C-alpha atoms as a printed R data frame, in Angstrom:
    type eleno elety resid chain resno       x       y       z
1   ATOM     1    CA   MET     A     1   0.000   0.000   0.000
2   ATOM     2    CA   ARG     A     2   1.000   3.645  -0.365
3   ATOM     3    CA   ARG     A     3   0.690   5.659   2.818
4   ATOM     4    CA   SER     A     4   1.711   9.076   4.129
5   ATOM     5    CA   PHE     A     5   3.309   9.757   7.494
6   ATOM     6    CA   ARG     A     6   3.098  13.269   8.946
7   ATOM     7    CA   PHE     A     7   5.353  14.584  11.699
8   ATOM     8    CA   LEU     A     8   5.911  17.912  13.402
9   ATOM     9    CA   LEU     A     9   9.194  19.658  12.589
10  ATOM    10    CA   ARG     A    10  11.140  21.522  15.265
11  ATOM    11    CA   PRO     A    11  13.491  23.802  13.285
12  ATOM    12    CA   THR     A    12  15.879  26.249  14.884
13  ATOM    13    CA   ALA     A    13  15.318  29.966  14.331
14  ATOM    14    CA   LYS     A    14  17.803  30.022  11.435
15  ATOM    15    CA   GLN     A    15  16.267  26.903   9.900
16  ATOM    16    CA   ALA     A    16  12.772  28.428  10.136
17  ATOM    17    CA   ILE     A    17  14.020  31.504   8.239
18  ATOM    18    CA   ALA     A    18  15.611  29.250   5.607
19  ATOM    19    CA   LEU     A    19  12.402  27.215   5.259
20  ATOM    20    CA   THR     A    20  10.399  30.413   4.753
21  ATOM    21    CA   GLN     A    21  12.838  31.594   2.066
22  ATOM    22    CA   CYS     A    22  12.704  28.169   0.405
23  ATOM    23    CA   LEU     A    23   8.918  28.435   0.145
24  ATOM    24    CA   GLU     A    24   9.200  31.955  -1.255
25  ATOM    25    CA   ASP     A    25  11.738  31.000  -3.943
26  ATOM    26    CA   HIS     A    26   9.673  27.992  -5.023
27  ATOM    27    CA   ARG     A    27   6.581  30.204  -5.147
28  ATOM    28    CA   GLN     A    28   8.390  32.627  -7.431
29  ATOM    29    CA   LEU     A    29   9.499  29.725  -9.634
30  ATOM    30    CA   TYR     A    30   5.893  28.482  -9.850
31  ATOM    31    CA   ASN     A    31   4.585  31.930 -10.776
32  ATOM    32    CA   ALA     A    32   7.353  32.514 -13.339
33  ATOM    33    CA   ALA     A    33   6.643  29.147 -14.977
34  ATOM    34    CA   LEU     A    34   2.938  29.997 -15.095
35  ATOM    35    CA   GLU     A    35   3.656  33.389 -16.680
36  ATOM    36    CA   HIS     A    36   5.939  31.657 -19.210
37  ATOM    37    CA   ARG     A    37   3.114  29.343 -20.278
38  ATOM    38    CA   ARG     A    38   0.532  32.110 -20.444
39  ATOM    39    CA   THR     A    39   2.706  34.499 -22.438
40  ATOM    40    CA   ALA     A    40   3.852  31.839 -24.918
41  ATOM    41    CA   TYR     A    41   0.284  30.814 -25.670
42  ATOM    42    CA   ARG     A    42  -1.117  34.354 -25.776
43  ATOM    43    CA   LYS     A    43   1.628  35.847 -27.966
44  ATOM    44    CA   ALA     A    44   2.524  32.949 -30.254
45  ATOM    45    CA   GLY     A    45  -0.090  30.216 -29.690
46  ATOM    46    CA   VAL     A    46   2.668  27.923 -28.395
47  ATOM    47    CA   THR     A    47   1.975  25.389 -25.657
48  ATOM    48    CA   ILE     A    48   4.842  24.991 -23.172
49  ATOM    49    CA   ALA     A    49   5.190  21.547 -21.559
50  ATOM    50    CA   TYR     A    50   6.894  20.436 -18.352
51  ATOM    51    CA   ASN     A    51   9.879  18.918 -20.179
52  ATOM    52    CA   GLN     A    52  10.745  22.255 -21.772
53  ATOM    53    CA   GLN     A    53  10.553  24.163 -18.508
54  ATOM    54    CA   SER     A    54  12.507  21.488 -16.641
55  ATOM    55    CA   ALA     A    55  15.289  21.669 -19.242
56  ATOM    56    CA   GLU     A    56  15.604  25.416 -18.580
57  ATOM    57    CA   LEU     A    57  16.191  24.905 -14.847
58  ATOM    58    CA   LYS     A    58  19.941  24.451 -15.315
59  ATOM    59    CA   GLU     A    59  20.289  27.885 -16.897
60  ATOM    60    CA   ILE     A    60  18.023  29.485 -14.275
61  ATOM    61    CA   ARG     A    61  20.089  28.040 -11.427
62  ATOM    62    CA   ARG     A    62  23.325  29.201 -13.053
63  ATOM    63    CA   ALA     A    63  21.986  32.743 -13.513
64  ATOM    64    CA   ASP     A    64  20.758  32.993  -9.883
65  ATOM    65    CA   PRO     A    65  23.229  31.025  -7.735
66  ATOM    66    CA   TYR     A    66  22.240  32.687  -4.424
67  ATOM    67    CA   GLY     A    67  18.501  32.402  -5.089
68  ATOM    68    CA   GLN     A    68  17.181  29.499  -7.128
69  ATOM    69    CA   GLY     A    69  20.638  27.916  -7.311
70  ATOM    70    CA   ARG     A    70  20.870  27.142  -3.603
71  ATOM    71    CA   TRP     A    71  17.907  24.774  -3.534
72  ATOM    72    CA   SER     A    72  17.632  21.217  -4.763
73  ATOM    73    CA   ALA     A    73  16.964  20.808  -8.485
74  ATOM    74    CA   GLY     A    74  14.746  17.859  -7.601
75  ATOM    75    CA   SER     A    75  12.483  20.041  -5.453
76  ATOM    76    CA   GLN     A    76  12.258  22.622  -8.245
77  ATOM    77    CA   GLN     A    77  11.262  19.912 -10.713
78  ATOM    78    CA   GLN     A    78   8.520  18.855  -8.296
79  ATOM    79    CA   THR     A    79   7.256  22.461  -8.242
80  ATOM    80    CA   LEU     A    80   7.131  22.503 -12.042
81  ATOM    81    CA   ARG     A    81   5.283  19.160 -12.000
82  ATOM    82    CA   ARG     A    82   2.819  20.722  -9.582
83  ATOM    83    CA   LEU     A    83   2.066  23.416 -12.157
84  ATOM    84    CA   ASP     A    84   1.825  20.775 -14.879
85  ATOM    85    CA   ARG     A    85  -0.750  18.852 -12.825
86  ATOM    86    CA   ALA     A    86  -2.745  22.064 -12.358
87  ATOM    87    CA   PHE     A    87  -2.914  22.528 -16.139
88  ATOM    88    CA   ALA     A    88  -3.785  18.855 -16.691
89  ATOM    89    CA   ALA     A    89  -6.665  19.185 -14.218
90  ATOM    90    CA   PHE     A    90  -7.787  22.412 -15.941
91  ATOM    91    CA   PHE     A    91  -7.951  20.755 -19.383
92  ATOM    92    CA   ARG     A    92  -9.682  17.697 -17.918
93  ATOM    93    CA   ARG     A    93 -12.419  19.902 -16.420
94  ATOM    94    CA   VAL     A    94 -12.790  21.818 -19.697
95  ATOM    95    CA   LYS     A    95 -13.209  18.563 -21.592
96  ATOM    96    CA   ALA     A    96 -15.793  17.318 -19.092
97  ATOM    97    CA   GLY     A    97 -17.801  20.547 -19.353
98  ATOM    98    CA   GLN     A    98 -17.206  21.449 -15.706
99  ATOM    99    CA   LYS     A    99 -16.193  24.788 -14.196
100 ATOM   100    CA   ALA     A   100 -12.654  25.046 -15.521
101 ATOM   101    CA   GLY     A   101 -10.712  27.118 -12.993
102 ATOM   102    CA   TYR     A   102  -7.613  28.304 -14.879
103 ATOM   103    CA   PRO     A   103  -4.385  27.971 -12.814
104 ATOM   104    CA   ARG     A   104  -3.723  31.136 -10.823
105 ATOM   105    CA   PHE     A   105  -0.656  32.934  -9.565
106 ATOM   106    CA   ARG     A   106   0.133  32.042  -5.975
107 ATOM   107    CA   GLY     A   107   0.377  34.681  -3.268
108 ATOM   108    CA   ARG     A   108   2.467  34.214  -0.131
109 ATOM   109    CA   ARG     A   109  -0.494  32.779   1.755
110 ATOM   110    CA   ARG     A   110  -1.412  30.424  -1.098
111 ATOM   111    CA   PHE     A   111   1.845  28.509  -1.389
112 ATOM   112    CA   ASP     A   112   2.711  26.525   1.726
113 ATOM   113    CA   SER     A   113   4.496  23.310   0.697
114 ATOM   114    CA   VAL     A   114   7.597  22.082  -1.123
115 ATOM   115    CA   GLN     A   115   8.359  18.499  -2.130
116 ATOM   116    CA   TRP     A   116  11.670  16.654  -2.609
117 ATOM   117    CA   PRO     A   117  12.406  13.234  -4.114
118 ATOM   118    CA   ALA     A   118  13.733  11.070  -1.279
119 ATOM   119    CA   VAL     A   119  16.633   9.498  -3.208
120 ATOM   120    CA   LYS     A   120  19.906  11.468  -3.490
121 ATOM   121    CA   ASN     A   121  18.351  14.742  -4.593
122 ATOM   122    CA   GLY     A   122  18.605  17.242  -1.787
123 ATOM   123    CA   ALA     A   123  16.632  15.472   0.939
124 ATOM   124    CA   ALA     A   124  17.127  12.445   3.185
125 ATOM   125    CA   TRP     A   125  14.921  10.960   5.882
126 ATOM   126    CA   ASP     A   126  16.589   9.969   9.162
127 ATOM   127    CA   SER     A   127  19.735  11.699   7.939
128 ATOM   128    CA   GLN     A   128  21.686  11.057  11.169
129 ATOM   129    CA   PRO     A   129  20.714   7.498  12.175
130 ATOM   130    CA   HIS     A   130  23.079   7.414  15.168
131 ATOM   131    CA   ASP     A   131  21.516  10.549  16.643
132 ATOM   132    CA   PRO     A   132  18.889   9.737  19.339
133 ATOM   133    CA   VAL     A   133  16.701  12.464  17.777
134 ATOM   134    CA   THR     A   134  15.271  11.833  14.288
135 ATOM   135    CA   ARG     A   135  16.309  14.440  11.726
136 ATOM   136    CA   VAL     A   136  15.481  15.104   8.078
137 ATOM   137    CA   TYR     A   137  18.112  16.644   5.815
138 ATOM   138    CA   LEU     A   138  17.042  19.339   3.361
139 ATOM   139    CA   LEU     A   139  19.568  20.949   1.018
140 ATOM   140    CA   GLY     A   140  20.098  24.610   1.901
141 ATOM   141    CA   ILE     A   141  18.374  24.207   5.275
142 ATOM   142    CA   GLY     A   142  20.299  21.489   7.114
143 ATOM   143    CA   HIS     A   143  19.427  18.617   9.434
144 ATOM   144    CA   VAL     A   144  16.036  19.562  10.910
145 ATOM   145    CA   ARG     A   145  14.775  17.915  14.074
146 ATOM   146    CA   VAL     A   146  11.598  15.829  13.709
147 ATOM   147    CA   HIS     A   147   9.099  14.922  16.412
148 ATOM   148    CA   GLN     A   148   8.598  11.321  15.269
149 ATOM   149    CA   HIS     A   149   5.665   9.933  17.237
150 ATOM   150    CA   ARG     A   150   5.281   6.642  15.357
151 ATOM   151    CA   ARG     A   151   7.302   4.204  13.298
152 ATOM   152    CA   VAL     A   152   7.698   4.757   9.548
153 ATOM   153    CA   SER     A   153   7.231   1.646   7.395
154 ATOM   154    CA   GLY     A   154   7.683   1.014   3.695
155 ATOM   155    CA   THR     A   155  10.020   2.860   1.318
156 ATOM   156    CA   VAL     A   156  10.119   6.650   1.497
157 ATOM   157    CA   LYS     A   157   9.563   8.013  -2.028
158 ATOM   158    CA   THR     A   158   9.006  11.740  -1.506
159 ATOM   159    CA   ILE     A   159   9.555  14.173   1.357
160 ATOM   160    CA   SER     A   160   7.333  17.240   1.649
161 ATOM   161    CA   VAL     A   161   7.554  20.175   4.020
162 ATOM   162    CA   LYS     A   162   4.326  22.036   4.797
163 ATOM   163    CA   ARG     A   163   3.726  25.253   6.729
164 ATOM   164    CA   GLU     A   164   0.563  25.580   8.801
165 ATOM   165    CA   GLY     A   165   0.451  28.905  10.608
166 ATOM   166    CA   ALA     A   166   3.558  29.075  12.774
167 ATOM   167    CA   ARG     A   167   4.145  25.318  12.588
168 ATOM   168    CA   TRP     A   168   6.142  23.230  10.131
169 ATOM   169    CA   PHE     A   169   5.391  19.607   9.244
170 ATOM   170    CA   VAL     A   170   7.187  16.959   7.222
171 ATOM   171    CA   VAL     A   171   5.099  14.506   5.185
172 ATOM   172    CA   LEU     A   172   6.629  11.236   3.989
173 ATOM   173    CA   SER     A   173   4.965   9.446   1.079
174 ATOM   174    CA   CYS     A   174   5.871   5.765   1.329
175 ATOM   175    CA   ASP     A   175   5.432   2.822  -1.028
176 ATOM   176    CA   ASP     A   176   5.197  -0.876  -0.115
177 ATOM   177    CA   VAL     A   177   3.731  -0.200   3.326
178 ATOM   178    CA   PRO     A   178   2.759  -3.619   4.728
179 ATOM   179    CA   ALA     A   179  -0.830  -4.204   5.771
180 ATOM   180    CA   GLU     A   180  -1.586  -4.871   9.435
181 ATOM   181    CA   PRO     A   181  -4.607  -7.200   9.340
182 ATOM   182    CA   LEU     A   182  -6.710  -7.492  12.474
183 ATOM   183    CA   PRO     A   183  -8.210 -10.760  13.767
184 ATOM   184    CA   ALA     A   184 -11.579 -11.610  12.206
185 ATOM   185    CA   THR     A   185 -14.637 -10.813  14.306
186 ATOM   186    CA   GLY     A   186 -17.319 -12.395  12.098
187 ATOM   187    CA   ALA     A   187 -19.478  -9.282  12.487
188 ATOM   188    CA   ALA     A   188 -20.947  -6.952   9.870
189 ATOM   189    CA   ALA     A   189 -22.550  -3.551  10.339
190 ATOM   190    CA   GLY     A   190 -24.243  -0.792   8.423
191 ATOM   191    CA   ILE     A   191 -23.491   2.759   9.500
192 ATOM   192    CA   ASP     A   192 -25.683   5.818   9.120
193 ATOM   193    CA   MET     A   193 -23.972   9.230   9.110
194 ATOM   194    CA   GLY     A   194 -25.719  11.960  11.019
195 ATOM   195    CA   VAL     A   195 -25.459  15.284  12.802
196 ATOM   196    CA   ALA     A   196 -26.877  14.349  16.213
197 ATOM   197    CA   SER     A   197 -24.590  11.289  16.249
198 ATOM   198    CA   LEU     A   198 -21.635  11.114  13.908
199 ATOM   199    CA   VAL     A   199 -22.218   7.388  13.310
200 ATOM   200    CA   THR     A   200 -25.095   5.082  14.201
201 ATOM   201    CA   THR     A   201 -24.554   1.354  13.656
202 ATOM   202    CA   SER     A   202 -27.136  -1.236  12.680
203 ATOM   203    CA   ASP     A   203 -26.807  -2.938  16.078
204 ATOM   204    CA   GLY     A   204 -27.824   0.252  17.895
205 ATOM   205    CA   GLY     A   205 -24.443   1.768  18.725
206 ATOM   206    CA   HIS     A   206 -23.844   5.518  18.570
207 ATOM   207    CA   LEU     A   207 -20.595   7.454  18.138
208 ATOM   208    CA   ASP     A   208 -21.004  11.016  19.334
209 ATOM   209    CA   ASN     A   209 -20.576  14.063  17.131
210 ATOM   210    CA   GLN     A   210 -18.260  16.309  19.149
211 ATOM   211    CA   ARG     A   211 -19.249  19.524  17.270
212 ATOM   212    CA   HIS     A   212 -15.787  21.048  17.579
213 ATOM   213    CA   LEU     A   213 -16.591  24.137  15.509
214 ATOM   214    CA   THR     A   214 -19.691  24.859  17.604
215 ATOM   215    CA   ALA     A   215 -17.673  24.537  20.804
216 ATOM   216    CA   CYS     A   216 -15.145  27.062  19.471
217 ATOM   217    CA   ALA     A   217 -17.732  29.376  17.886
218 ATOM   218    CA   ASP     A   218 -17.660  32.123  20.552
219 ATOM   219    CA   ARG     A   219 -13.864  32.418  20.567
220 ATOM   220    CA   LEU     A   220 -13.765  32.290  16.775
221 ATOM   221    CA   ALA     A   221 -16.433  34.991  16.454
222 ATOM   222    CA   ALA     A   222 -14.526  37.258  18.845
223 ATOM   223    CA   ALA     A   223 -11.281  36.710  16.916
224 ATOM   224    CA   GLN     A   224 -13.005  37.454  13.600
225 ATOM   225    CA   ARG     A   225 -14.577  40.662  14.980
226 ATOM   226    CA   ASP     A   226 -11.137  41.732  16.160
227 ATOM   227    CA   LEU     A   227  -9.763  40.969  12.685
228 ATOM   228    CA   ALA     A   228 -12.487  43.045  11.001
229 ATOM   229    CA   ARG     A   229 -11.439  46.118  13.018
230 ATOM   230    CA   ARG     A   230  -7.787  45.970  11.985
231 ATOM   231    CA   LYS     A   231  -6.323  48.118   9.230
232 ATOM   232    CA   ARG     A   232  -5.275  46.217   6.137
233 ATOM   233    CA   GLY     A   233  -1.518  45.770   5.855
234 ATOM   234    CA   SER     A   234  -0.868  46.515   9.511
235 ATOM   235    CA   ARG     A   235   1.106  44.364  11.940
236 ATOM   236    CA   ARG     A   236  -1.909  44.031  14.256
237 ATOM   237    CA   ARG     A   237  -4.012  42.722  11.369
238 ATOM   238    CA   ARG     A   238  -1.387  40.064  10.621
239 ATOM   239    CA   GLU     A   239  -1.497  39.039  14.272
240 ATOM   240    CA   ALA     A   240  -5.312  38.885  14.191
241 ATOM   241    CA   VAL     A   241  -5.185  36.750  11.027
242 ATOM   242    CA   ALA     A   242  -2.782  34.375  12.791
243 ATOM   243    CA   ARG     A   243  -5.160  34.068  15.779
244 ATOM   244    CA   VAL     A   244  -8.121  33.189  13.542
245 ATOM   245    CA   ALA     A   245  -6.005  30.676  11.600
246 ATOM   246    CA   ALA     A   246  -4.784  29.094  14.843
247 ATOM   247    CA   LEU     A   247  -8.360  28.571  16.056
248 ATOM   248    CA   HIS     A   248  -9.402  26.993  12.750
249 ATOM   249    CA   ALA     A   249  -6.304  24.763  12.824
250 ATOM   250    CA   ARG     A   250  -7.179  23.631  16.347
251 ATOM   251    CA   VAL     A   251 -10.711  22.681  15.263
252 ATOM   252    CA   ARG     A   252  -9.286  20.802  12.291
253 ATOM   253    CA   ARG     A   253  -6.883  18.805  14.470
254 ATOM   254    CA   GLN     A   254  -9.669  17.951  16.921
255 ATOM   255    CA   ARG     A   255 -11.909  16.805  14.079
256 ATOM   256    CA   LEU     A   256  -9.143  14.626  12.605
257 ATOM   257    CA   ASP     A   257  -8.405  13.099  15.994
258 ATOM   258    CA   GLY     A   258 -12.070  12.255  16.558
259 ATOM   259    CA   ALA     A   259 -12.411  10.769  13.072
260 ATOM   260    CA   HIS     A   260  -9.355   8.551  13.595
261 ATOM   261    CA   LYS     A   261 -10.689   7.246  16.917
262 ATOM   262    CA   ALA     A   262 -14.195   6.600  15.560
263 ATOM   263    CA   ALA     A   263 -12.883   4.834  12.438
264 ATOM   264    CA   LEU     A   264 -10.513   2.675  14.486
265 ATOM   265    CA   ALA     A   265 -13.348   1.605  16.782
266 ATOM   266    CA   LEU     A   266 -15.443   0.467  13.802
267 ATOM   267    CA   VAL     A   267 -12.565  -1.335  12.078
268 ATOM   268    CA   ARG     A   268 -11.731  -3.248  15.246
269 ATOM   269    CA   ALA     A   269 -15.337  -4.316  15.789
270 ATOM   270    CA   TYR     A   270 -16.529  -5.354  12.303
271 ATOM   271    CA   ASP     A   271 -15.238  -7.361   9.349
272 ATOM   272    CA   VAL     A   272 -17.700  -5.828   6.866
273 ATOM   273    CA   ILE     A   273 -18.867  -2.211   7.058
274 ATOM   274    CA   ALA     A   274 -21.536  -0.794   4.742
275 ATOM   275    CA   HIS     A   275 -21.913   2.974   4.521
276 ATOM   276    CA   GLU     A   276 -23.821   5.527   2.478
277 ATOM   277    CA   ASP     A   277 -22.186   6.735  -0.734
278 ATOM   278    CA   LEU     A   278 -22.730  10.378   0.151
279 ATOM   279    CA   ARG     A   279 -22.288  13.330  -2.218
280 ATOM   280    CA   ILE     A   280 -21.352  15.810   0.477
281 ATOM   281    CA   THR     A   281 -20.583  18.666  -1.929
282 ATOM   282    CA   ASN     A   282 -24.106  18.464  -3.333
283 ATOM   283    CA   MET     A   283 -25.634  18.140   0.134
284 ATOM   284    CA   THR     A   284 -23.964  21.324   1.383
285 ATOM   285    CA   ARG     A   285 -24.751  23.620  -1.527
286 ATOM   286    CA   SER     A   286 -26.276  26.926  -0.476
287 ATOM   287    CA   ALA     A   287 -30.064  27.183  -0.567
288 ATOM   288    CA   SER     A   288 -31.896  29.854  -2.566
289 ATOM   289    CA   GLY     A   289 -35.460  28.816  -1.861
290 ATOM   290    CA   THR     A   290 -37.996  28.002  -4.568
291 ATOM   291    CA   VAL     A   291 -39.485  29.930  -7.479
292 ATOM   292    CA   GLU     A   292 -42.735  30.364  -5.529
293 ATOM   293    CA   ALA     A   293 -40.980  31.413  -2.316
294 ATOM   294    CA   PRO     A   294 -37.484  32.757  -3.012
295 ATOM   295    CA   GLY     A   295 -35.316  32.903   0.070
296 ATOM   296    CA   ARG     A   296 -37.459  30.474   2.037
297 ATOM   297    CA   ASN     A   297 -35.649  28.258   4.587
298 ATOM   298    CA   VAL     A   298 -32.269  29.633   3.533
299 ATOM   299    CA   ALA     A   299 -31.194  30.209   7.152
300 ATOM   300    CA   GLN     A   300 -32.190  26.670   8.141
301 ATOM   301    CA   LYS     A   301 -30.289  25.203   5.188
302 ATOM   302    CA   ALA     A   302 -27.222  27.276   6.053
303 ATOM   303    CA   GLY     A   303 -27.350  25.939   9.607
304 ATOM   304    CA   LEU     A   304 -27.672  22.352   8.346
305 ATOM   305    CA   ASN     A   305 -24.742  22.844   5.967
306 ATOM   306    CA   ARG     A   306 -22.624  24.191   8.817
307 ATOM   307    CA   SER     A   307 -23.529  21.195  11.013
308 ATOM   308    CA   ILE     A   308 -22.703  18.689   8.244
309 ATOM   309    CA   LEU     A   309 -19.335  20.296   7.594
310 ATOM   310    CA   ASP     A   310 -18.616  20.491  11.324
311 ATOM   311    CA   ALA     A   311 -19.300  16.750  11.639
312 ATOM   312    CA   GLY     A   312 -16.649  16.067   8.984
313 ATOM   313    CA   TRP     A   313 -18.330  13.184   7.165
314 ATOM   314    CA   GLY     A   314 -15.922  13.315   4.227
315 ATOM   315    CA   VAL     A   315 -12.843  13.278   6.469
316 ATOM   316    CA   PHE     A   316 -14.255  10.393   8.479
317 ATOM   317    CA   LEU     A   317 -15.071   8.259   5.426
318 ATOM   318    CA   THR     A   318 -11.612   8.872   3.925
319 ATOM   319    CA   ILE     A   319  -9.909   7.810   7.160
320 ATOM   320    CA   LEU     A   320 -12.233   4.812   7.513
321 ATOM   321    CA   ALA     A   321 -11.325   3.634   3.996
322 ATOM   322    CA   GLY     A   322  -7.607   3.796   4.762
323 ATOM   323    CA   LYS     A   323  -7.886   1.984   8.076
324 ATOM   324    CA   ALA     A   324 -10.175  -0.684   6.591
325 ATOM   325    CA   GLU     A   325  -7.697  -1.382   3.784
326 ATOM   326    CA   SER     A   326  -4.790  -1.643   6.214
327 ATOM   327    CA   ALA     A   327  -6.717  -3.907   8.598
328 ATOM   328    CA   GLY     A   328  -8.059  -6.208   5.865
329 ATOM   329    CA   ARG     A   329 -11.678  -5.159   6.429
330 ATOM   330    CA   GLU     A   330 -14.284  -4.832   3.674
331 ATOM   331    CA   LEU     A   331 -15.941  -1.472   3.080
332 ATOM   332    CA   ILE     A   332 -19.082  -1.265   0.905
333 ATOM   333    CA   ALA     A   333 -20.654   1.980  -0.328
334 ATOM   334    CA   VAL     A   334 -24.393   1.830  -1.015
335 ATOM   335    CA   ASP     A   335 -26.916   4.192  -2.601
336 ATOM   336    CA   PRO     A   336 -28.354   6.274   0.278
337 ATOM   337    CA   ARG     A   337 -31.704   7.004  -1.399
338 ATOM   338    CA   ASN     A   338 -34.752   6.129   0.757
339 ATOM   339    CA   THR     A   339 -32.692   4.341   3.426
340 ATOM   340    CA   SER     A   340 -34.235   6.614   6.079
341 ATOM   341    CA   ARG     A   341 -37.816   6.196   4.756
342 ATOM   342    CA   THR     A   342 -37.894   2.427   4.309
343 ATOM   343    CA   CYS     A   343 -39.016   0.083   7.077
344 ATOM   344    CA   SER     A   344 -36.225  -2.357   7.930
345 ATOM   345    CA   ARG     A   345 -38.805  -4.980   8.906
346 ATOM   346    CA   CYS     A   346 -41.399  -5.014   6.092
347 ATOM   347    CA   GLY     A   347 -39.727  -2.889   3.389
348 ATOM   348    CA   HIS     A   348 -42.515  -0.295   3.155
349 ATOM   349    CA   CYS     A   349 -41.168   3.045   1.876
350 ATOM   350    CA   ALA     A   350 -43.033   6.286   2.605
351 ATOM   351    CA   LYS     A   351 -42.123   9.797   3.655
352 ATOM   352    CA   GLY     A   352 -44.533   9.593   6.584
353 ATOM   353    CA   ASN     A   353 -42.586   6.704   8.138
354 ATOM   354    CA   ARG     A   354 -40.050   9.229   9.449
355 ATOM   355    CA   VAL     A   355 -42.091  10.813  12.251
356 ATOM   356    CA   THR     A   356 -39.325  13.035  13.638
357 ATOM   357    CA   GLN     A   357 -35.592  13.338  13.213
358 ATOM   358    CA   ALA     A   358 -35.048  10.557  15.760
359 ATOM   359    CA   GLU     A   359 -38.299   8.515  15.558
360 ATOM   360    CA   PHE     A   360 -39.287   5.997  12.884
361 ATOM   361    CA   ARG     A   361 -42.727   4.348  12.809
362 ATOM   362    CA   CYS     A   362 -43.839   2.262   9.822
363 ATOM   363    CA   GLN     A   363 -47.311   3.205   8.562
364 ATOM   364    CA   ARG     A   364 -47.916  -0.341   7.312
365 ATOM   365    CA   CYS     A   365 -46.657  -2.747  10.005
366 ATOM   366    CA   GLY     A   366 -46.275  -0.361  12.948
367 ATOM   367    CA   HIS     A   367 -42.585  -1.143  13.460
368 ATOM   368    CA   ALA     A   368 -41.032   1.542  15.682
369 ATOM   369    CA   ALA     A   369 -37.318   2.193  16.094
370 ATOM   370    CA   HIS     A   370 -34.717   4.906  16.303
371 ATOM   371    CA   ALA     A   371 -34.665   6.454  12.829
372 ATOM   372    CA   ASP     A   372 -30.882   6.239  12.438
373 ATOM   373    CA   VAL     A   373 -30.749   2.598  13.592
374 ATOM   374    CA   ASN     A   374 -33.510   1.718  11.114
375 ATOM   375    CA   ALA     A   375 -31.562   3.447   8.315
376 ATOM   376    CA   ALA     A   376 -28.347   1.657   9.309
377 ATOM   377    CA   LYS     A   377 -30.112  -1.717   9.056
378 ATOM   378    CA   ASN     A   378 -31.293  -0.846   5.553
379 ATOM   379    CA   ILE     A   379 -27.745   0.193   4.625
380 ATOM   380    CA   LEU     A   380 -26.372  -3.110   5.931
381 ATOM   381    CA   ARG     A   381 -28.952  -5.106   3.967
382 ATOM   382    CA   ALA     A   382 -28.155  -3.207   0.765
383 ATOM   383    CA   GLY     A   383 -24.410  -3.627   1.340
384 ATOM   384    CA   LEU     A   384 -24.669  -7.382   1.863
385 ATOM   385    CA   ALA     A   385 -26.808  -7.680  -1.268
386 ATOM   386    CA   LEU     A   386 -24.133  -5.867  -3.287
387 ATOM   387    CA   ARG     A   387 -21.470  -8.123  -1.780
388 ATOM   388    CA   GLU     A   388 -23.358 -11.301  -2.690
389 ATOM   389    CA   ALA     A   389 -23.954 -10.029  -6.233
390 ATOM   390    CA   ALA     A   390 -20.240  -9.268  -6.653
391 ATOM   391    CA   GLN     A   391 -19.250 -12.696  -5.359
392 ATOM   392    CA   ALA     A   392 -21.762 -14.406  -7.668
393 ATOM   393    CA   ALA     A   393 -20.410 -12.527 -10.675
């Protein structure tokens, strides 16, 4: 398997300055390469490819030895590949008839990572193996201390450095990471995603939704009001921006931690897990009301969108998929339509079956249950049916 390992960096003051300058020089390279492509196409109708820009790196490094020349050529090639991927995604969206989104120039706040190949090209993981502290070597920066909180397995292919606020992180992308299968439990479950409970299982279990953004809402609102009062370009505004970013980063870390714990609990308990194949982007689109009543229920929809995003369904499902693959568990995505309206006992489907958000009562057979548990049972049944059909084929 291919996996990523993320660790906190602890650079010295001089190393932090060098890391900041490294980001800035790579940002300038990215923007210059983008301008090169735009100008060539606009003036002469010529399309510039990655290979042409990569071949020019040698001359660029020779002309600017104390700027671009001090960094690894491998990291600069990765920056040019990053631009090439942005153009490839742009043309793919154009071809598919989607909103294209032409690649944009990157400001200082929009360029926060640099990548190195891990083999003899300016970066090395565990660069001083006899040192009791793990360090990563980066050309032009030095041996940077790493807070390694878990073992790295597999073969390190690329090393990335990412800035988040005042913190620096190193991300290792590894190939051939061995799986760590868990003992079989013989159990299967369907899970229903929700806002009141993050996850409800078909056997009646509930995993709480911690609502991290809601818990931090007062502090975040105060920080954003303080930011709104600051003059643009001032030092105090930069400090206010950093405070708001730090609060959002804290919520993000809490949400990730909760998702990891919830996913691990499910993977340990069940061999087969069926879940809804949710289209979260569509579910959280802003409401505009109807033609007959424009603006109706917009506030309620905005509140629901905020609650869905605060729950972090997409993050949770991504983490669950990774943990299930590593543990040898089977994950099945099913169509979520009508799972909350269908009776898990008799199969009757009607809108009136869902009495309230939490109560389900079948209008045909009278079966009563918690609405999320009833939906989870339907999800499990649909998932097992898909599994049997795949095995029969």
